[in-house]
GROMACS .gro file of C-alpha atoms in nm:
model
  224
    1UNK     CA    1   0.710   3.449   0.455
    2UNK     CA    2   0.444   3.178   0.487
    3UNK     CA    3   0.250   3.388   0.741
    4UNK     CA    4   0.258   3.682   0.499
    5UNK     CA    5   0.113   3.463   0.224
    6UNK     CA    6  -0.165   3.340   0.450
    7UNK     CA    7  -0.297   3.692   0.518
    8UNK     CA    8  -0.419   3.757   0.159
    9UNK     CA    9  -0.563   3.405   0.147
   10UNK     CA   10  -0.763   3.464   0.466
   11UNK     CA   11  -0.885   3.796   0.331
   12UNK     CA   12  -0.988   3.628   0.009
   13UNK     CA   13  -1.183   3.360   0.195
   14UNK     CA   14  -1.352   3.624   0.410
   15UNK     CA   15  -1.446   3.826   0.101
   16UNK     CA   16  -1.596   3.517  -0.064
   17UNK     CA   17  -1.797   3.435   0.249
   18UNK     CA   18  -1.927   3.792   0.266
   19UNK     CA   19  -2.026   3.790  -0.101
   20UNK     CA   20  -2.198   3.454  -0.062
   21UNK     CA   21  -2.383   3.572   0.250
   22UNK     CA   22  -2.511   3.882   0.070
   23UNK     CA   23  -2.616   3.683  -0.236
   24UNK     CA   24  -2.796   3.425  -0.022
   25UNK     CA   25  -2.974   3.696   0.178
   26UNK     CA   26  -3.087   3.875  -0.138
   27UNK     CA   27  -3.203   3.549  -0.296
   28UNK     CA   28  -3.409   3.443   0.004
   29UNK     CA   29  -3.560   3.782   0.082
   30UNK     CA   30  -3.658   3.863  -0.276
   31UNK     CA   31  -3.812   3.524  -0.344
   32UNK     CA   32  -4.001   3.533  -0.016
   33UNK     CA   33  -4.129   3.889  -0.040
   34UNK     CA   34  -4.082   4.017  -0.394
   35UNK     CA   35  -3.817   4.238  -0.552
   36UNK     CA   36  -3.990   4.569  -0.487
   37UNK     CA   37  -4.056   4.492  -0.122
   38UNK     CA   38  -3.692   4.433  -0.031
   39UNK     CA   39  -3.430   4.705   0.024
   40UNK     CA   40  -3.054   4.689   0.001
   41UNK     CA   41  -3.038   4.779   0.371
   42UNK     CA   42  -3.248   4.474   0.459
   43UNK     CA   43  -3.022   4.249   0.253
   44UNK     CA   44  -2.715   4.388   0.426
   45UNK     CA   45  -2.875   4.345   0.767
   46UNK     CA   46  -2.969   3.983   0.693
   47UNK     CA   47  -2.606   3.917   0.596
   48UNK     CA   48  -2.484   4.096   0.911
   49UNK     CA   49  -2.292   4.369   0.725
   50UNK     CA   50  -2.354   4.739   0.662
   51UNK     CA   51  -2.485   4.914   0.351
   52UNK     CA   52  -2.138   5.026   0.246
   53UNK     CA   53  -2.014   4.667   0.249
   54UNK     CA   54  -2.300   4.564   0.021
   55UNK     CA   55  -2.194   4.831  -0.230
   56UNK     CA   56  -1.840   4.695  -0.239
   57UNK     CA   57  -1.970   4.363  -0.369
   58UNK     CA   58  -2.280   4.442  -0.571
   59UNK     CA   59  -2.403   4.737  -0.774
   60UNK     CA   60  -2.770   4.662  -0.707
   61UNK     CA   61  -3.004   4.421  -0.533
   62UNK     CA   62  -3.078   4.268  -0.875
   63UNK     CA   63  -2.710   4.180  -0.916
   64UNK     CA   64  -2.704   4.023  -0.571
   65UNK     CA   65  -3.017   3.816  -0.636
   66UNK     CA   66  -2.878   3.686  -0.966
   67UNK     CA   67  -2.541   3.589  -0.821
   68UNK     CA   68  -2.684   3.237  -0.783
   69UNK     CA   69  -2.706   3.196  -1.163
   70UNK     CA   70  -2.404   3.403  -1.270
   71UNK     CA   71  -2.175   3.102  -1.273
   72UNK     CA   72  -2.394   2.894  -1.504
   73UNK     CA   73  -2.272   3.072  -1.815
   74UNK     CA   74  -1.915   3.003  -1.703
   75UNK     CA   75  -1.998   2.635  -1.661
   76UNK     CA   76  -2.147   2.615  -2.011
   77UNK     CA   77  -1.833   2.780  -2.148
   78UNK     CA   78  -1.611   2.537  -1.958
   79UNK     CA   79  -1.805   2.251  -2.116
   80UNK     CA   80  -1.775   2.420  -2.457
   81UNK     CA   81  -1.395   2.440  -2.423
   82UNK     CA   82  -1.388   2.069  -2.342
   83UNK     CA   83  -1.582   1.956  -2.650
   84UNK     CA   84  -1.386   1.768  -2.918
   85UNK     CA   85  -1.212   2.000  -3.162
   86UNK     CA   86  -1.373   1.841  -3.468
   87UNK     CA   87  -1.733   1.911  -3.367
   88UNK     CA   88  -1.915   2.178  -3.567
   89UNK     CA   89  -1.963   2.493  -3.354
   90UNK     CA   90  -2.339   2.466  -3.310
   91UNK     CA   91  -2.315   2.096  -3.225
   92UNK     CA   92  -2.044   2.173  -2.970
   93UNK     CA   93  -2.257   2.448  -2.813
   94UNK     CA   94  -2.562   2.221  -2.793
   95UNK     CA   95  -2.367   1.941  -2.628
   96UNK     CA   96  -2.202   2.186  -2.388
   97UNK     CA   97  -2.547   2.300  -2.274
   98UNK     CA   98  -2.658   1.938  -2.232
   99UNK     CA   99  -2.338   1.860  -2.038
  100UNK     CA  100  -2.419   2.153  -1.806
  101UNK     CA  101  -2.774   2.030  -1.757
  102UNK     CA  102  -2.657   1.679  -1.671
  103UNK     CA  103  -2.353   1.770  -1.457
  104UNK     CA  104  -2.379   1.561  -1.138
  105UNK     CA  105  -2.127   1.775  -0.950
  106UNK     CA  106  -2.298   2.115  -0.987
  107UNK     CA  107  -2.675   2.096  -1.041
  108UNK     CA  108  -2.820   2.304  -1.323
  109UNK     CA  109  -3.123   2.530  -1.288
  110UNK     CA  110  -3.388   2.258  -1.287
  111UNK     CA  111  -3.213   2.073  -1.003
  112UNK     CA  112  -3.133   2.369  -0.776
  113UNK     CA  113  -3.386   2.482  -0.514
  114UNK     CA  114  -3.588   2.791  -0.611
  115UNK     CA  115  -3.399   2.879  -0.931
  116UNK     CA  116  -3.720   2.814  -1.120
  117UNK     CA  117  -3.892   3.070  -0.895
  118UNK     CA  118  -3.612   3.318  -0.956
  119UNK     CA  119  -3.638   3.296  -1.334
  120UNK     CA  120  -4.017   3.318  -1.320
  121UNK     CA  121  -3.973   3.638  -1.120
  122UNK     CA  122  -3.721   3.769  -1.373
  123UNK     CA  123  -3.985   3.737  -1.644
  124UNK     CA  124  -4.213   3.968  -1.445
  125UNK     CA  125  -3.964   4.225  -1.315
  126UNK     CA  126  -3.806   4.444  -1.586
  127UNK     CA  127  -3.501   4.546  -1.383
  128UNK     CA  128  -3.429   4.186  -1.286
  129UNK     CA  129  -3.476   4.072  -1.647
  130UNK     CA  130  -3.236   4.343  -1.768
  131UNK     CA  131  -2.972   4.239  -1.515
  132UNK     CA  132  -3.011   3.876  -1.621
  133UNK     CA  133  -2.975   3.981  -1.985
  134UNK     CA  134  -2.638   4.141  -1.907
  135UNK     CA  135  -2.520   3.817  -1.747
  136UNK     CA  136  -2.623   3.625  -2.061
  137UNK     CA  137  -2.447   3.874  -2.289
  138UNK     CA  138  -2.122   3.844  -2.093
  139UNK     CA  139  -2.136   3.465  -2.115
  140UNK     CA  140  -2.212   3.474  -2.488
  141UNK     CA  141  -1.917   3.705  -2.558
  142UNK     CA  142  -1.692   3.447  -2.396
  143UNK     CA  143  -1.862   3.171  -2.599
  144UNK     CA  144  -1.787   3.361  -2.920
  145UNK     CA  145  -1.420   3.384  -2.823
  146UNK     CA  146  -1.413   3.008  -2.751
  147UNK     CA  147  -1.576   2.919  -3.084
  148UNK     CA  148  -1.342   3.155  -3.270
  149UNK     CA  149  -1.047   2.981  -3.109
  150UNK     CA  150  -1.189   2.641  -3.209
  151UNK     CA  151  -1.218   2.764  -3.568
  152UNK     CA  152  -0.878   2.939  -3.553
  153UNK     CA  153  -1.033   3.261  -3.677
  154UNK     CA  154  -1.080   3.625  -3.581
  155UNK     CA  155  -1.435   3.691  -3.457
  156UNK     CA  156  -1.403   4.057  -3.560
  157UNK     CA  157  -1.374   3.964  -3.927
  158UNK     CA  158  -1.540   3.620  -3.936
  159UNK     CA  159  -1.908   3.613  -3.846
  160UNK     CA  160  -1.932   3.236  -3.799
  161UNK     CA  161  -1.849   3.227  -3.425
  162UNK     CA  162  -2.102   3.500  -3.341
  163UNK     CA  163  -2.370   3.343  -3.560
  164UNK     CA  164  -2.319   2.997  -3.408
  165UNK     CA  165  -2.335   3.131  -3.051
  166UNK     CA  166  -2.633   3.354  -3.124
  167UNK     CA  167  -2.820   3.055  -3.265
  168UNK     CA  168  -2.731   2.825  -2.976
  169UNK     CA  169  -2.794   3.084  -2.707
  170UNK     CA  170  -3.123   3.171  -2.877
  171UNK     CA  171  -3.233   2.809  -2.858
  172UNK     CA  172  -3.144   2.798  -2.489
  173UNK     CA  173  -3.330   3.125  -2.429
  174UNK     CA  174  -3.639   2.995  -2.610
  175UNK     CA  175  -3.633   2.679  -2.397
  176UNK     CA  176  -3.590   2.884  -2.081
  177UNK     CA  177  -3.884   3.108  -2.173
  178UNK     CA  178  -4.107   2.807  -2.235
  179UNK     CA  179  -3.985   2.651  -1.909
  180UNK     CA  180  -4.068   2.945  -1.685
  181UNK     CA  181  -4.409   2.988  -1.847
  182UNK     CA  182  -4.496   2.626  -1.787
  183UNK     CA  183  -4.565   2.451  -1.460
  184UNK     CA  184  -4.312   2.166  -1.456
  185UNK     CA  185  -3.966   2.263  -1.329
  186UNK     CA  186  -3.817   1.929  -1.435
  187UNK     CA  187  -3.898   1.991  -1.803
  188UNK     CA  188  -3.598   2.209  -1.885
  189UNK     CA  189  -3.373   1.941  -2.046
  190UNK     CA  190  -3.655   1.820  -2.271
  191UNK     CA  191  -3.736   2.176  -2.377
  192UNK     CA  192  -3.370   2.244  -2.453
  193UNK     CA  193  -3.355   1.934  -2.673
  194UNK     CA  194  -3.672   2.043  -2.856
  195UNK     CA  195  -3.537   2.395  -2.911
  196UNK     CA  196  -3.211   2.269  -3.061
  197UNK     CA  197  -3.396   2.010  -3.271
  198UNK     CA  198  -3.611   2.289  -3.416
  199UNK     CA  199  -3.301   2.494  -3.488
  200UNK     CA  200  -3.130   2.206  -3.666
  201UNK     CA  201  -3.430   2.071  -3.852
  202UNK     CA  202  -3.768   2.225  -3.905
  203UNK     CA  203  -3.649   2.584  -3.945
  204UNK     CA  204  -3.431   2.488  -4.242
  205UNK     CA  205  -3.697   2.300  -4.439
  206UNK     CA  206  -3.945   2.469  -4.672
  207UNK     CA  207  -4.285   2.540  -4.525
  208UNK     CA  208  -4.565   2.329  -4.680
  209UNK     CA  209  -4.767   2.505  -4.947
  210UNK     CA  210  -5.081   2.659  -4.811
  211UNK     CA  211  -5.405   2.499  -4.924
  212UNK     CA  212  -5.568   2.840  -4.919
  213UNK     CA  213  -5.613   2.985  -5.268
  214UNK     CA  214  -5.391   3.280  -5.344
  215UNK     CA  215  -5.591   3.377  -5.652
  216UNK     CA  216  -5.678   3.743  -5.652
  217UNK     CA  217  -6.046   3.842  -5.656
  218UNK     CA  218  -6.015   3.955  -6.017
  219UNK     CA  219  -5.860   3.633  -6.145
  220UNK     CA  220  -6.080   3.370  -6.304
  221UNK     CA  221  -6.401   3.576  -6.307
  222UNK     CA  222  -6.361   3.731  -6.647
  223UNK     CA  223  -6.251   4.067  -6.511
  224UNK     CA  224  -5.963   4.202  -6.720
   0.00000   0.00000   0.00000
């Protein structure tokens, strides 16, 4: 019986190693040569498997390249589940993102080799950007479910979970966009803090009155 149980476990380990090898090959080849210059066949060859095996694990080379960041949304959601129950949803989401950024066990984007390069490339390549967007959407759907559970509500009838996650994920996306367009990979945590500060503060205060006159050309000159 024990030997029979070990067979699926060995197969599972082999499948994980194959998936990891394909993802690593795609990551290295695409960052070294560019997305359009790399074929699926080359990725499979680098991982020492055939084209059919690649297709069993990934739908596209974009999916394989982005495997290295797919788990980050899961880690943010794990941190969100662990936040104290009494925290307001947006505060909990913000602190979950900061916990992910500071996690000493699994480095976040700014502390992992070449992730900055990958996300810079995603800004330039539409198909890679679209694939990354799908990963974000999947993670955000799970975040909505977590927030709804925290609020003990139904996200289909109560908009608060979706609004809170959309706001928090939007702040993270804004920080990421500023990060990849800058030139300092270590700046991500500071940019995330600034994005959430803007969300919590400046955007909810009235804009100062403009000093520019709004008087129409016909006002004050005697024209009826």
